[in-house]
PDB file of C-alpha atoms and ligand atoms in Angstrom:
ATOM      1  CA  MET A  16      -9.547 -46.342 -22.640  1.00 54.00           C
ATOM      2  CA  HIS A  17      -8.403 -44.128 -19.972  1.00 80.00           C
ATOM      3  CA  GLU A  18      -5.045 -43.535 -21.924  1.00 86.00           C
ATOM      4  CA  LEU A  19      -7.203 -41.793 -24.843  1.00 90.00           C
ATOM      5  CA  SER A  20      -9.192 -39.163 -23.224  1.00 90.00           C
ATOM      6  CA  VAL A  21      -6.301 -38.363 -20.830  1.00 90.00           C
ATOM      7  CA  THR A  22      -4.121 -37.711 -23.892  1.00 94.00           C
ATOM      8  CA  ARG A  23      -7.101 -35.739 -25.404  1.00 95.00           C
ATOM      9  CA  SER A  24      -7.091 -33.326 -22.027  1.00 94.00           C
ATOM     10  CA  VAL A  25      -2.984 -33.065 -22.988  1.00 95.00           C
ATOM     11  CA  LEU A  26      -3.285 -31.826 -26.895  1.00 97.00           C
ATOM     12  CA  GLU A  27      -6.016 -28.949 -25.709  1.00 97.00           C
ATOM     13  CA  ILE A  28      -3.921 -27.839 -22.982  1.00 96.00           C
ATOM     14  CA  ALA A  29      -1.470 -28.282 -25.556  1.00 96.00           C
ATOM     15  CA  LEU A  30      -3.358 -26.263 -28.062  1.00 97.00           C
ATOM     16  CA  ALA A  31      -4.859 -23.444 -25.589  1.00 96.00           C
ATOM     17  CA  HIS A  32      -1.490 -22.530 -24.721  1.00 94.00           C
ATOM     18  CA  ALA A  33       0.312 -22.338 -28.296  1.00 95.00           C
ATOM     19  CA  GLN A  34      -2.651 -20.471 -29.194  1.00 95.00           C
ATOM     20  CA  ARG A  35      -2.042 -18.412 -26.650  1.00 95.00           C
ATOM     21  CA  VAL A  36       1.493 -17.469 -27.527  1.00 94.00           C
ATOM     22  CA  GLY A  37       0.880 -17.639 -31.018  1.00 94.00           C
ATOM     23  CA  ALA A  38       3.324 -20.241 -31.633  1.00 94.00           C
ATOM     24  CA  ASN A  39       2.337 -22.426 -35.261  1.00 93.00           C
ATOM     25  CA  ARG A  40       4.134 -25.594 -34.150  1.00 96.00           C
ATOM     26  CA  ILE A  41       4.492 -27.387 -30.577  1.00 98.00           C
ATOM     27  CA  GLN A  42       7.670 -29.706 -30.831  1.00 97.00           C
ATOM     28  CA  ARG A  43       7.645 -30.902 -27.259  1.00 97.00           C
ATOM     29  CA  ILE A  44       5.097 -31.378 -24.394  1.00 97.00           C
ATOM     30  CA  ASN A  45       6.559 -32.234 -20.790  1.00 97.00           C
ATOM     31  CA  LEU A  46       4.718 -34.200 -18.385  1.00 96.00           C
ATOM     32  CA  VAL A  47       4.423 -35.178 -15.149  1.00 95.00           C
ATOM     33  CA  VAL A  48       3.463 -38.485 -14.317  1.00 93.00           C
ATOM     34  CA  GLY A  49       3.001 -40.121 -10.645  1.00 93.00           C
ATOM     35  CA  ASP A  50       3.278 -43.486 -10.573  1.00 89.00           C
ATOM     36  CA  LEU A  51       0.031 -44.532  -9.648  1.00 89.00           C
ATOM     37  CA  SER A  52      -1.711 -42.832 -12.082  1.00 89.00           C
ATOM     38  CA  GLY A  53      -1.772 -45.821 -14.361  1.00 85.00           C
ATOM     39  CA  ILE A  54      -0.494 -44.162 -17.178  1.00 87.00           C
ATOM     40  CA  VAL A  55       2.320 -45.735 -19.505  1.00 84.00           C
ATOM     41  CA  GLY A  56       4.269 -43.224 -21.118  1.00 84.00           C
ATOM     42  CA  GLU A  57       4.644 -45.170 -24.699  1.00 85.00           C
ATOM     43  CA  SER A  58       0.768 -45.910 -24.463  1.00 89.00           C
ATOM     44  CA  VAL A  59       0.456 -41.636 -24.428  1.00 93.00           C
ATOM     45  CA  GLN A  60       2.927 -41.102 -27.221  1.00 94.00           C
ATOM     46  CA  PHE A  61       1.299 -43.586 -29.574  1.00 94.00           C
ATOM     47  CA  TYR A  62      -2.516 -41.794 -28.629  1.00 95.00           C
ATOM     48  CA  PHE A  63      -1.190 -38.430 -28.874  1.00 97.00           C
ATOM     49  CA  ASP A  64       0.331 -39.168 -32.671  1.00 96.00           C
ATOM     50  CA  PHE A  65      -3.036 -40.161 -33.374  1.00 95.00           C
ATOM     51  CA  VAL A  66      -5.265 -37.342 -31.929  1.00 96.00           C
ATOM     52  CA  SER A  67      -3.014 -34.317 -33.454  1.00 97.00           C
ATOM     53  CA  ARG A  68      -3.225 -35.254 -36.774  1.00 97.00           C
ATOM     54  CA  GLY A  69      -3.513 -32.482 -38.203  1.00 97.00           C
ATOM     55  CA  THR A  70      -3.233 -29.972 -35.690  1.00 97.00           C
ATOM     56  CA  PRO A  71      -0.386 -27.897 -34.295  1.00 97.00           C
ATOM     57  CA  ALA A  72       0.932 -30.238 -32.656  1.00 97.00           C
ATOM     58  CA  GLU A  73       1.235 -32.970 -35.404  1.00 97.00           C
ATOM     59  CA  GLY A  74       4.407 -34.666 -34.152  1.00 96.00           C
ATOM     60  CA  ALA A  75       5.623 -33.233 -31.595  1.00 97.00           C
ATOM     61  CA  GLU A  76       7.297 -35.267 -28.968  1.00 97.00           C
ATOM     62  CA  LEU A  77       5.902 -36.287 -25.529  1.00 96.00           C
ATOM     63  CA  SER A  78       8.857 -36.413 -22.304  1.00 96.00           C
ATOM     64  CA  PHE A  79       7.742 -37.820 -19.282  1.00 94.00           C
ATOM     65  CA  ARG A  80       9.025 -36.513 -15.882  1.00 94.00           C
ATOM     66  CA  HIS A  81       8.248 -39.190 -12.909  1.00 92.00           C
ATOM     67  CA  ILE A  82       6.935 -38.821  -9.259  1.00 92.00           C
ATOM     68  CA  PRO A  83       6.958 -41.702  -6.867  1.00 92.00           C
ATOM     69  CA  ALA A  84       3.551 -42.850  -5.112  1.00 92.00           C
ATOM     70  CA  GLN A  85       3.322 -41.147  -1.138  1.00 95.00           C
ATOM     71  CA  PHE A  86       1.078 -42.829   0.998  1.00 96.00           C
ATOM     72  CA  ARG A  87      -0.040 -41.564   4.380  1.00 96.00           C
ATOM     73  CA  CYS A  88      -0.785 -44.190   7.241  1.00 97.00           C
ATOM     74  CA  HIS A  89      -4.011 -44.201   8.850  1.00 94.00           C
ATOM     75  CA  SER A  90      -3.118 -45.850  11.975  1.00 96.00           C
ATOM     76  CA  CYS A  91       0.699 -43.616  12.754  1.00 97.00           C
ATOM     77  CA  GLY A  92       0.310 -41.033  10.245  1.00 97.00           C
ATOM     78  CA  ALA A  93       3.582 -41.652   8.714  1.00 97.00           C
ATOM     79  CA  VAL A  94       3.763 -40.247   5.065  1.00 96.00           C
ATOM     80  CA  TYR A  95       6.073 -42.596   3.313  1.00 96.00           C
ATOM     81  CA  GLU A  96       7.585 -43.388  -0.358  1.00 94.00           C
ATOM     82  CA  PRO A  97       6.831 -47.097  -0.719  1.00 91.00           C
ATOM     83  CA  GLU A  98       9.998 -49.309  -1.856  1.00 84.00           C
ATOM     84  CA  GLY A  99       8.851 -51.368  -4.688  1.00 81.00           C
ATOM     85  CA  SER A 100       5.325 -53.105  -4.384  1.00 83.00           C
ATOM     86  CA  ASP A 101       5.837 -53.372  -0.315  1.00 90.00           C
ATOM     87  CA  TRP A 102       2.856 -50.778   0.279  1.00 91.00           C
ATOM     88  CA  SER A 103       2.499 -51.295   3.852  1.00 94.00           C
ATOM     89  CA  CYS A 104       3.932 -48.387   6.422  1.00 96.00           C
ATOM     90  CA  PRO A 105       7.165 -48.911   7.541  1.00 95.00           C
ATOM     91  CA  LEU A 106       6.745 -47.974  11.423  1.00 96.00           C
ATOM     92  CA  CYS A 107       3.972 -49.268  12.268  1.00 97.00           C
ATOM     93  CA  GLY A 108       3.430 -52.085   9.362  1.00 95.00           C
ATOM     94  CA  GLU A 109      -0.634 -50.632   8.467  1.00 94.00           C
ATOM     95  CA  MET A 110      -1.349 -52.951   5.320  1.00 93.00           C
ATOM     96  CA  GLU A 111      -3.961 -50.562   3.706  1.00 91.00           C
ATOM     97  CA  PRO A 112      -2.157 -46.905   4.001  1.00 93.00           C
ATOM     98  CA  GLU A 113      -4.161 -43.853   1.888  1.00 94.00           C
ATOM     99  CA  PRO A 114      -2.566 -43.022  -1.370  1.00 92.00           C
ATOM    100  CA  VAL A 115      -1.291 -39.192  -1.241  1.00 93.00           C
ATOM    101  CA  GLY A 116       0.732 -38.891  -4.438  1.00 92.00           C
ATOM    102  CA  GLY A 117       1.723 -40.060  -7.479  1.00 92.00           C
ATOM    103  CA  ARG A 118      -2.111 -39.856  -9.453  1.00 90.00           C
ATOM    104  CA  GLU A 119      -1.090 -36.628 -10.948  1.00 89.00           C
ATOM    105  CA  LEU A 120      -0.632 -36.424 -14.811  1.00 89.00           C
ATOM    106  CA  LEU A 121       0.225 -32.567 -15.477  1.00 91.00           C
ATOM    107  CA  VAL A 122       1.564 -30.689 -18.259  1.00 94.00           C
ATOM    108  CA  GLU A 123       4.676 -29.203 -17.064  1.00 95.00           C
ATOM    109  CA  SER A 124       5.689 -27.191 -20.053  1.00 95.00           C
ATOM    110  CA  ILE A 125       5.059 -27.128 -23.453  1.00 95.00           C
ATOM    111  CA  GLU A 126       7.814 -25.876 -25.967  1.00 97.00           C
ATOM    112  CA  VAL A 127       7.549 -24.478 -29.088  1.00 96.00           C
ATOM    113  CA  GLU A 128       8.016 -22.575 -32.231  1.00 90.00           C
ATOM    114  CA  LYS A 129       6.597 -19.175 -33.902  1.00 80.00           C
TER     115      LYS A 129
HETATM  116 ZN1  LIG B  14       1.996 -46.624  10.522  1.00 58.19          ZN
END
């Protein structure tokens, strides 16, 4: 239930922000999701509808901006964005690159109603 705990922390961040700015209602939460995060937008929205019930974030819409995976090659040091499911290094063919980007799940901004 990785997504449920992720969704809870998104809700906590959003509620803390709403409280700080004195908002009564959260309308939209803009998220940045890395392609390697394993997060599926639809299921986060599903969980969010559930965990936000009775809070100022109830009914808020989640919007997802995807950022691509990025790898660094152990052998030649190249940093690249893989194409499709081929993650090998385009320069030297190394098969086990190190992921350096694309695991993020961040709250980018929140739209509220006062
Ligand atoms: Zn390489």
